[in-house]
Amino acid sequence: MKLATLKDGSRDGQLMVVSRDLKTAVIATNIAPSMQDLLDSWAFMAPQCDDLYVQLNQGRAANSFDFDPKNCMAPLPRAYQFADASAYVAYVELLSRARKLEMPAAFWSEPLMHQAASDDFIGACDDILLDNEAWGIDFESEIAVITGDVKMGSKPAQAAEQIRLLMLVNDVSLRELIPAEMEKGFGFFQSKPTTSFSPVAITPDELGEAWNAGKVHLPLRTSLNGKLVGQPNAGVDMTFNFPQLIAHLVKTRNARAGTIVASGAVFNKEGNKGHSSIYATRALEIIASDVATTPFMQFGDTIKIDMLDKNGKSLFGAIEQKLEQRD
Amino acid sequence: MKLATLKDGSRDGQLMVVSRDLKTAVIATNIAPSMQDLLDSWAFMAPQCDDLYVQLNQGRAANSFDFDPKNCMAPLPRAYQFADASAYVAYVELLSRARKLEMPAAFWSEPLMHQAASDDFIGACDDILLDNEAWGIDFESEIAVITGDVKMGSKPAQAAEQIRLLMLVNDVSLRELIPAEMEKGFGFFQSKPTTSFSPVAITPDELGEAWNAGKVHLPLRTSLNGKLVGQPNAGVDMTFNFPQLIAHLVKTRNARAGTIVASGAVFNKEGNKGHSSIYATRALEIIASDVATTPFMQFGDTIKIDMLDKNGKSLFGAIEQKLEQRD
């Protein structure tokens, strides 16, 4: 099943079911007014959405219309929780190496995860509006799951059963603000402005065999100003899978329906697959020659993040944004 | 105006208006179904709630009933954002001293703030359920505001206008899990289980002269197992006031309606006012004799956090919880 949220000027938009080929959509507010409502009552409402999805794919859904990602809010325009991990530990190791720091060995055995802001997400095609290029504006291409209710102390196998939907993420980061925040020890705060998500959230079964062992085994494609800069396979070098990340989250508390857990920047250690952030490119430059030459994003730059199935069709629709200076 | 959320088995409960003396309440769902709905449409709905509040205080509200804090969820049972500050910098300095660390001087000029979990708050009289005493279970008595929409880049004066409500907070902390999380630099995560709030949220005008310059000038009283352990004045030694904390939050992004911003543990440097956490007591013991002798909370312990007006009447109702082992 594929789902999205229609922009209508309200805070939560309107729930839509989107066809598998992303060509048509239909309003599903008679089933659940919003994505959060659907997640709150998933067992009851999801089967009804799925019936509508079948009808839509067969061209028999009443009042369907052309799907336009530009009219989408984030699938969850605001969420009660967003926990962002750094599950590709080889990426963390690369960044540590560039800073001439030894990465603690424990990072390989226990997930790194931080609490992130979730009150003001933006849509897949919305401009990224920020004040200052000197903040070191960067994209970060990730994958996220949305969960149902997960009880405190759940193990990965139990957590896996609560994975409801998957999305792509642009975890926009302000690199020049990060070092001071890291030093404080309190985690990212001003260094993480609003996050963007793919127009469409999909159930794991939509991935077929590419959803395996709690990971997405497909390349995540990132293009900056129309040029492909990365296509690492999200199933490779993911040190902790999504069920493990969720289990880490609920060690000392419950996670409630609508919790978003993201993977961190997708990164492949071996091969020449490019990167999911400018920061990775700069880290390699620093390691090679002590100087980073690739600039961070400039106002006017465009960023595209997409994932294709084995037939070359977009699975989630693309995140496709322009960075602009805020008025 | 005083507001609370009635437990009814649903995720968001039902909005109530509570009388000034906390003796009676009336359901306000005909105005706004939930606290979040009220915050989403404050300008339109708050005046209607205020009319009902006047009627309730005059004993003329239809269908009013006895107010019982035990039937309250957190005023916002789940929120889209919870940012917890450490605005009493002398407290941070004390903790640093106990760890034999030099606190960075910058902490006096720029707020410390971390993104906290907000998807699963518990009510003022709900048991705190945790698995393991060895986690170093501690309370932390704080004050919080709930905001309306605050635009990116807002200055303190603009932020001040968006303060809608105030609450008391028990920011339960797992002290033995904190050092490892601090070392990672990603901030608190497993070390912060679910947070509790006072049964009632109140508008700033309810504080009268005690609400001044963005601070609450009254003692915050904390009792452990019935014994008063702290009554520091929240208006003293608060290095950053609430408008400054909110302005820090929105430097690089918007904050949307229902954002909770908390003060961090209330702490007075001078005098003998006691403390708002066991950790503060232990820090003083370590500084005096290198050994902390006061234990963290044990299963069965009770914690009470309250704030009285100058006539000795509770303003928010008390947080009054028992710590129990989770089944």
XYZ file of C-alpha atoms in Angstrom:
654
model
C 0.000 0.000 0.000
C 1.170 3.530 -0.769
C -0.023 6.558 1.184
C 0.478 10.311 1.111
C -0.870 13.492 2.682
C -2.533 16.168 0.564
C -1.743 19.822 1.241
C -4.974 21.622 2.077
C -3.715 24.484 4.242
C -4.411 22.599 7.472
C -1.757 21.356 9.891
C -2.281 17.656 9.154
C -3.541 17.673 5.553
C -5.726 14.901 4.153
C -4.875 11.230 3.901
C -4.556 9.905 0.335
C -4.066 6.422 -1.075
C -1.639 6.530 -4.026
C -1.459 3.957 -6.831
C 1.527 1.615 -7.041
C 2.793 3.420 -10.178
C 2.406 6.822 -8.407
C 0.183 8.058 -11.257
C -3.162 8.388 -9.469
C -4.456 9.046 -5.976
C -7.710 9.100 -4.064
C -8.723 10.887 -0.857
C -9.098 8.410 2.016
C -10.412 10.753 4.716
C -13.652 8.780 4.939
C -11.480 5.987 6.378
C -9.014 8.082 8.414
C -8.862 11.901 8.374
C -5.077 11.993 8.652
C -2.003 9.757 8.530
C -1.707 9.958 12.327
C -5.337 8.836 12.702
C -4.566 5.859 10.464
C -1.497 4.948 12.530
C -3.473 5.354 15.775
C -6.032 2.775 14.594
C -3.967 0.802 12.086
C -5.453 -2.651 12.695
C -8.938 -1.365 11.964
C -8.295 1.225 9.267
C -5.345 -0.108 7.257
C -7.347 -2.995 5.725
C -9.914 -0.464 4.507
C -7.160 1.664 2.948
C -5.756 -1.481 1.377
C -9.122 -2.260 -0.247
C -9.142 1.242 -1.690
C -5.546 0.734 -2.882
C -6.565 -2.410 -4.785
C -9.455 -0.536 -6.428
C -7.193 2.382 -7.324
C -4.579 0.107 -8.922
C -7.347 -1.545 -10.952
C -8.621 1.849 -12.113
C -11.957 1.386 -10.341
C -11.641 3.887 -7.452
C -14.264 6.628 -7.570
C -13.018 10.239 -7.585
C -9.391 9.356 -8.241
C -7.154 12.066 -9.688
C -3.630 12.537 -11.050
C -1.058 12.270 -8.281
C 1.237 15.288 -7.972
C 4.086 15.117 -5.417
C 4.151 18.937 -5.340
C 0.788 18.864 -3.569
C 2.104 16.594 -0.835
C 2.988 17.474 2.712
C 5.343 15.081 4.460
C 3.389 11.806 4.868
C 3.292 12.687 8.587
C 3.360 16.520 8.495
C 4.096 16.530 12.227
C 4.949 13.516 14.353
C 5.080 12.763 18.073
C 8.555 11.284 17.785
C 11.493 11.308 15.378
C 14.556 9.315 16.401
C 17.433 9.517 13.957
C 20.140 6.860 14.107
C 23.595 6.542 12.563
C 23.166 2.928 11.522
C 25.867 3.002 8.827
C 28.742 2.971 11.277
C 31.379 3.016 8.524
C 30.107 6.534 7.770
C 30.638 7.609 11.390
C 34.101 6.066 11.261
C 34.914 8.035 8.095
C 33.830 11.310 9.709
C 35.848 10.518 12.845
C 38.906 9.795 10.736
C 38.573 13.172 9.000
C 38.448 14.854 12.429
C 41.501 12.837 13.500
C 39.432 11.252 16.289
C 39.355 7.597 17.223
C 35.779 6.336 16.958
C 34.832 4.387 20.112
C 34.720 0.644 19.348
C 31.348 0.464 21.150
C 29.750 2.242 18.173
C 29.931 -1.105 16.316
C 27.895 -2.910 18.975
C 25.362 -0.351 20.232
C 23.339 1.978 17.996
C 23.975 5.705 17.929
C 20.630 7.495 17.997
C 19.441 10.987 18.771
C 16.088 12.567 19.492
C 15.183 14.893 16.606
C 12.574 17.601 16.094
C 9.263 16.440 14.604
C 6.791 19.305 14.905
C 7.318 20.985 11.553
C 8.270 18.660 8.685
C 8.128 19.899 5.101
C 6.929 18.225 1.911
C 9.056 16.436 -0.664
C 8.966 19.338 -3.122
C 8.931 22.233 -0.651
C 11.818 24.683 -0.699
C 14.358 24.422 2.094
C 14.322 27.943 3.568
C 17.279 28.983 5.700
C 18.963 32.247 6.660
C 22.652 31.694 6.225
C 24.895 29.722 3.845
C 27.696 30.057 6.400
C 25.879 27.504 8.593
C 27.300 24.820 6.235
C 24.021 23.599 4.742
C 24.120 19.929 3.758
C 21.654 17.227 2.730
C 21.691 13.748 4.218
C 19.868 10.955 2.346
C 18.325 8.363 4.639
C 15.586 5.778 4.950
C 13.009 5.845 7.754
C 10.296 3.615 9.140
C 7.094 4.656 10.886
C 6.049 2.371 13.721
C 2.886 1.439 15.553
C 2.910 1.214 19.355
C 6.084 -0.479 20.609
C 6.229 -1.485 24.264
C 9.160 -0.705 26.531
C 11.658 -3.550 26.521
C 10.565 -5.007 23.163
C 13.190 -7.133 21.423
C 14.004 -6.714 17.701
C 11.606 -9.512 16.661
C 8.701 -7.790 18.432
C 9.747 -4.378 17.125
C 9.812 -5.745 13.561
C 6.091 -6.489 13.775
C 5.359 -2.830 14.473
C 6.982 -1.447 11.313
C 4.063 0.072 9.435
C 5.530 2.232 6.676
C 8.804 3.285 5.038
C 9.861 6.667 3.661
C 12.908 8.441 2.277
C 14.378 11.300 4.296
C 16.406 14.432 3.670
C 17.884 15.097 7.090
C 19.103 18.621 6.344
C 22.108 19.425 8.528
C 23.997 22.607 9.369
C 27.548 21.297 9.518
C 29.225 24.426 10.842
C 26.896 24.432 13.881
C 27.550 20.794 14.765
C 31.025 20.879 16.375
C 29.968 23.312 19.130
C 26.816 21.271 19.821
C 28.767 18.004 19.951
C 31.139 19.529 22.477
C 28.252 20.407 24.772
C 27.299 16.720 24.805
C 23.571 17.538 24.543
C 23.276 16.403 20.908
C 22.131 18.125 17.723
C 19.748 21.024 18.162
C 20.128 24.200 16.093
C 22.259 22.145 13.682
C 19.158 20.235 12.553
C 16.588 22.432 10.808
C 13.343 21.022 9.413
C 13.457 17.575 7.820
C 11.848 16.539 4.511
C 10.368 13.190 3.519
C 9.439 11.429 0.283
C 5.957 12.306 -0.971
C 4.790 8.733 -0.438
C 5.088 6.310 2.495
C 4.852 2.632 1.577
C 4.203 -0.596 3.427
C 7.203 -2.971 3.559
C 5.522 -5.531 1.248
C 5.735 -2.976 -1.601
C 9.498 -3.590 -1.606
C 9.115 -7.321 -2.324
C 12.426 -9.136 -1.926
C 14.245 -5.833 -1.458
C 12.828 -5.747 2.111
C 14.862 -8.412 3.833
C 16.164 -8.843 7.392
C 14.900 -5.415 8.394
C 16.852 -3.576 5.690
C 16.059 -2.092 2.262
C 18.313 -3.756 -0.333
C 18.222 -1.119 -3.047
C 20.390 1.852 -4.053
C 19.420 5.238 -2.606
C 20.058 7.778 -5.353
C 21.063 11.355 -4.546
C 21.559 14.085 -7.149
C 22.815 17.609 -6.493
C 21.962 20.194 -9.154
C 20.987 17.379 -11.510
C 24.235 15.443 -11.116
C 24.174 12.011 -9.474
C 26.443 12.178 -6.420
C 25.566 8.908 -4.700
C 23.841 5.587 -5.167
C 24.957 3.422 -2.226
C 22.910 0.293 -1.574
C 20.917 0.796 1.623
C 21.095 -2.932 2.400
C 24.910 -2.937 2.463
C 26.962 -1.829 5.495
C 23.875 -1.062 7.591
C 25.335 -2.153 10.926
C 21.982 -2.183 12.754
C 18.727 -3.041 11.000
C 15.465 -1.225 11.697
C 14.149 -3.743 14.270
C 17.424 -3.379 16.195
C 17.170 0.410 16.050
C 13.593 0.362 17.362
C 14.567 -2.055 20.160
C 17.324 0.381 21.164
C 14.744 3.176 21.267
C 12.382 1.323 23.627
C 14.913 0.076 26.171
C 13.644 2.453 28.886
C 10.299 3.704 27.505
C 7.418 2.991 25.140
C 7.313 4.330 21.599
C 3.832 5.304 20.475
C 2.160 4.993 17.081
C 3.602 7.356 14.508
C 7.159 7.174 15.803
C 9.641 7.778 12.980
C 13.008 5.998 13.176
C 15.584 6.961 10.543
C 18.732 5.150 9.459
C 21.223 7.982 9.237
C 23.050 8.731 5.972
C 23.251 5.635 3.772
C 26.882 4.744 3.143
C 28.773 1.921 1.434
C 32.340 1.344 2.531
C 33.612 -0.480 -0.519
C 33.261 0.484 -4.141
C 32.592 3.694 -5.896
C 28.948 4.354 -5.097
C 29.313 8.007 -4.123
C 27.776 9.591 -1.035
C 24.578 10.640 0.718
C 25.932 13.945 2.020
C 28.441 16.608 1.037
C 30.068 16.013 4.407
C 31.186 12.493 3.369
C 32.835 13.879 0.240
C 34.574 16.570 2.271
C 35.750 14.010 4.847
C 37.452 12.004 2.092
C 39.076 15.187 0.756
C 40.368 16.026 4.230
C 41.738 12.510 4.708
C 43.442 12.646 1.266
C 44.860 16.156 1.334
C 43.944 17.864 4.631
C 41.646 20.321 2.852
C 37.964 20.032 1.931
C 37.345 21.643 -1.457
C 33.728 20.642 -2.198
C 31.517 23.470 -0.903
C 28.372 22.964 1.144
C 25.038 23.845 -0.478
C 24.482 27.323 -1.879
C 21.170 29.151 -2.198
C 19.605 28.080 -5.498
C 20.994 24.538 -5.342
C 18.622 21.649 -5.961
C 18.707 18.274 -4.271
C 16.953 15.091 -5.421
C 16.694 11.850 -3.441
C 14.992 8.834 -4.979
C 14.865 5.039 -4.864
C 13.999 2.935 -7.899
C 12.765 -0.651 -8.035
C 14.553 -3.203 -10.206
C 12.499 -2.021 -13.188
C 13.654 1.548 -12.745
C 10.343 2.836 -11.324
C 10.348 5.236 -8.358
C 9.047 3.501 -5.254
C 8.403 6.481 -2.928
C 8.375 9.365 -5.400
C 11.371 11.684 -5.255
C 12.357 14.276 -2.692
C 13.132 17.183 -5.008
C 13.888 20.457 -3.296
C 15.478 23.810 -3.872
C 17.497 25.548 -1.176
C 16.459 29.190 -0.902
C 17.234 32.073 1.388
C 14.397 32.762 3.810
C 12.750 36.169 3.280
C -7.393 30.032 32.926
C -6.621 26.506 34.134
C -6.872 23.479 31.870
C -6.422 19.724 32.156
C -6.962 16.541 30.160
C -9.359 13.852 31.394
C -8.332 10.197 31.104
C -10.897 8.381 28.996
C -8.831 5.527 27.570
C -8.097 7.408 24.347
C -4.682 8.662 23.264
C -5.494 12.365 23.706
C -8.155 12.327 26.434
C -10.742 15.095 26.773
C -10.099 18.788 27.362
C -11.328 20.107 30.717
C -11.489 23.580 32.195
C -10.534 23.489 35.902
C -11.572 26.065 38.517
C -8.976 28.438 39.968
C -9.127 26.622 43.343
C -8.695 23.224 41.572
C -11.916 21.976 43.200
C -14.211 21.617 40.194
C -13.897 20.948 36.476
C -16.033 20.891 33.367
C -15.593 19.097 30.060
C -14.733 21.554 27.267
C -14.763 19.215 24.272
C -17.620 21.170 22.713
C -15.068 23.985 22.310
C -11.959 21.906 21.502
C -11.813 18.088 21.616
C -8.263 18.004 22.961
C -5.551 20.267 24.375
C -3.666 20.071 21.059
C -6.807 21.168 19.177
C -7.072 24.146 21.522
C -3.421 25.075 20.946
C -3.838 24.664 17.168
C -6.673 27.224 17.173
C -5.874 29.219 20.294
C -6.977 32.654 19.117
C -10.442 31.348 18.303
C -10.984 28.759 21.015
C -9.157 30.107 24.087
C -11.635 32.980 24.636
C -14.475 30.433 24.655
C -12.618 28.331 27.238
C -12.037 31.472 29.246
C -15.778 32.240 29.289
C -16.371 28.725 30.604
C -13.627 29.264 33.202
C -15.373 32.395 34.487
C -18.679 30.506 34.758
C -16.980 27.600 36.546
C -15.304 29.900 39.081
C -18.665 31.525 39.739
C -20.297 28.131 40.271
C -22.575 28.563 37.242
C -21.064 26.072 34.768
C -23.487 23.316 33.797
C -22.333 19.713 34.335
C -19.324 20.605 36.452
C -17.898 17.910 38.712
C -15.286 17.460 41.441
C -11.779 17.748 40.018
C -9.540 14.744 40.716
C -5.881 14.935 39.609
C -5.767 11.125 39.565
C -8.082 11.176 36.547
C -5.736 13.459 34.614
C -3.450 12.585 31.764
C -0.568 14.987 31.175
C -2.181 18.257 29.981
C -0.707 17.374 26.561
C -0.658 13.556 26.690
C 1.561 13.541 23.614
C 3.233 16.554 22.029
C 4.922 17.315 18.728
C 7.945 18.817 20.440
C 9.591 18.805 23.853
C 12.787 20.805 24.226
C 14.366 20.627 27.653
C 16.868 23.298 28.646
C 19.351 23.638 31.506
C 18.509 27.238 32.277
C 19.818 27.180 35.856
C 23.460 27.242 34.837
C 24.693 27.206 38.452
C 23.233 23.669 38.599
C 25.236 22.601 35.549
C 28.315 24.157 37.131
C 27.734 22.202 40.342
C 27.448 18.911 38.432
C 30.592 19.720 36.447
C 32.467 20.441 39.647
C 31.441 17.061 41.088
C 32.792 15.393 37.928
C 35.988 17.443 38.240
C 35.294 19.003 34.839
C 35.598 22.666 33.938
C 32.246 23.901 32.663
C 32.722 25.855 29.411
C 32.282 29.595 30.039
C 29.981 29.748 26.993
C 27.282 27.969 29.006
C 26.651 31.316 30.753
C 25.918 33.105 27.485
C 24.160 30.530 25.269
C 21.395 28.199 26.472
C 21.956 24.469 26.810
C 18.962 22.671 25.331
C 18.230 19.166 24.146
C 15.506 17.576 22.072
C 13.481 15.235 24.312
C 10.896 12.517 23.667
C 7.274 13.660 23.626
C 5.168 10.771 22.309
C 4.235 9.099 25.596
C 3.892 11.427 28.582
C 2.253 10.183 31.778
C -0.181 11.862 34.162
C 0.643 13.657 37.404
C -0.471 10.747 39.603
C 0.558 7.850 37.345
C 3.165 5.419 38.616
C 6.653 5.694 37.149
C 7.250 2.165 35.807
C 10.845 1.144 35.114
C 12.787 -2.105 34.953
C 15.945 -1.532 36.904
C 16.967 0.446 40.002
C 20.587 0.128 38.873
C 19.847 2.673 36.124
C 20.127 5.363 38.850
C 16.527 6.582 38.821
C 16.172 10.250 39.740
C 13.507 12.937 39.618
C 14.133 16.429 38.285
C 11.685 19.203 39.214
C 11.236 21.781 36.480
C 8.866 24.347 35.023
C 7.722 24.275 31.408
C 5.842 26.488 28.988
C 3.676 25.419 26.066
C 3.904 27.699 23.043
C 1.808 28.612 20.053
C 3.437 28.836 16.616
C 6.826 30.556 16.824
C 8.508 31.573 13.582
C 12.106 30.798 12.766
C 14.363 33.654 13.812
C 11.950 35.114 16.392
C 13.572 37.238 19.071
C 12.753 36.839 22.786
C 10.135 39.630 22.714
C 8.257 37.898 19.882
C 8.669 34.495 21.520
C 7.218 35.842 24.770
C 3.927 36.580 23.003
C 3.581 32.902 22.079
C 3.718 31.533 25.622
C 0.277 30.002 26.104
C 0.463 27.838 29.219
C 2.746 26.803 32.076
C 3.134 23.422 33.786
C 5.335 21.674 36.337
C 7.526 18.827 35.121
C 9.111 15.712 36.569
C 11.918 15.047 34.076
C 12.705 11.519 35.273
C 16.370 10.745 34.561
C 18.457 7.563 34.617
C 21.735 8.898 35.972
C 23.816 5.768 35.480
C 22.994 5.750 31.736
C 23.944 9.396 31.210
C 27.782 9.318 31.211
C 27.988 6.878 28.283
C 25.424 8.900 26.315
C 27.232 12.175 27.027
C 30.464 10.663 25.745
C 28.814 9.786 22.439
C 27.939 13.470 21.992
C 24.444 12.620 20.669
C 22.641 13.752 23.825
C 20.264 12.037 26.230
C 18.299 9.121 24.841
C 17.788 5.954 26.881
C 18.691 8.009 29.959
C 15.395 9.920 29.679
C 12.327 7.717 30.166
C 8.807 9.103 30.051
C 8.214 12.543 31.545
C 5.352 13.571 33.880
C 3.578 16.913 34.142
C 1.365 18.662 36.669
C -2.329 17.765 36.350
C -3.172 21.336 35.360
C -1.682 23.753 32.827
C -2.303 27.427 33.557
C -2.124 30.655 31.602
C 0.627 33.062 32.740
C -1.886 35.595 34.113
C -2.869 33.043 36.796
C 0.538 33.694 38.380
C -0.134 37.410 38.854
C 3.021 39.255 39.885
C 4.893 35.960 40.239
C 5.107 35.868 36.405
C 7.661 38.541 35.710
C 10.359 38.995 33.055
C 9.635 35.551 31.598
C 10.296 33.717 34.883
C 8.127 32.229 37.653
C 9.076 33.885 40.941
C 7.854 31.248 43.392
C 9.411 28.287 45.211
C 9.166 24.902 43.502
C 8.603 22.373 46.266
C 9.865 18.798 45.973
C 9.225 16.058 48.542
C 10.662 12.545 48.481
C 8.773 9.967 50.543
C 6.889 12.777 52.251
C 9.990 14.727 53.259
C 10.604 18.169 51.736
C 13.956 18.001 49.922
C 13.876 21.259 47.985
C 12.092 24.585 47.678
C 14.331 26.759 45.481
C 12.729 29.867 44.028
C 12.281 29.364 40.277
C 12.751 33.078 39.643
C 16.231 33.112 41.191
C 19.387 32.028 39.321
C 17.466 31.241 36.112
C 20.200 32.339 33.708
C 17.932 32.363 30.630
C 14.233 33.189 30.867
C 11.580 31.355 28.847
C 11.449 33.876 25.954
C 15.245 33.524 25.593
C 14.967 29.724 25.632
C 12.282 29.771 22.927
C 14.329 32.189 20.811
C 17.266 29.761 21.050
C 14.986 26.965 19.877
C 13.834 28.804 16.749
C 17.203 30.065 15.509
C 17.192 27.688 12.511
C 13.591 26.410 12.368
C 9.972 27.108 13.284
C 8.382 25.758 16.450
C 4.770 24.770 16.007
C 1.813 25.063 18.372
C 2.049 22.699 21.318
C 5.826 22.917 21.644
C 6.877 22.330 25.256
C 10.010 24.126 26.491
C 11.233 23.178 29.968
C 13.622 25.003 32.265
C 15.800 22.158 33.524
C 16.081 21.445 37.256
C 15.325 24.534 39.320
C 18.355 25.448 41.420
C 19.335 28.288 43.764
C 23.022 28.875 44.272
C 22.880 30.694 47.570
C 21.024 29.720 50.716
C 19.712 26.507 52.028
C 16.750 25.841 49.765
C 17.511 22.187 49.038
C 17.414 20.612 45.601
C 15.260 19.539 42.664
C 17.062 16.233 42.054
C 18.937 13.587 44.023
C 21.817 14.185 41.652
C 22.377 17.706 43.066
C 22.560 16.342 46.602
C 25.009 13.652 45.494
C 27.145 16.217 43.663
C 27.521 18.237 46.866
C 28.447 15.064 48.768
C 31.097 14.228 46.170
C 32.517 17.754 46.316
C 32.609 17.631 50.151
C 33.930 14.110 50.693
C 34.514 12.409 47.316
C 31.695 9.927 47.968
C 27.963 10.213 47.235
C 25.975 8.589 50.049
C 22.385 9.572 49.202
C 20.941 6.738 47.093
C 18.948 7.235 43.903
C 15.240 6.331 43.975
C 14.187 2.845 45.027
C 11.052 1.006 43.917
C 8.240 2.061 46.253
C 9.536 5.619 46.682
C 7.102 8.502 46.242
C 7.880 11.875 44.735
C 5.797 15.043 45.027
C 6.376 18.274 43.119
C 4.172 21.285 43.788
C 4.081 25.076 43.620
C 2.000 27.184 46.003
C 0.799 30.757 45.601
C 1.486 33.328 48.300
C -1.628 32.134 50.143
C -0.359 28.553 50.238
C -2.758 27.252 47.571
C -1.495 24.874 44.900
C -1.361 26.587 41.517
C -0.961 23.619 39.147
C -2.011 20.713 41.378
C 0.784 18.426 42.508
C 2.773 15.836 40.609
C 2.516 12.933 43.051
C 3.938 9.664 41.819
C 5.154 6.315 43.038
C 8.125 4.583 41.443
C 7.317 0.930 40.765
C 9.021 -1.939 39.010
C 7.459 -2.661 35.618
C 5.754 -6.078 35.407
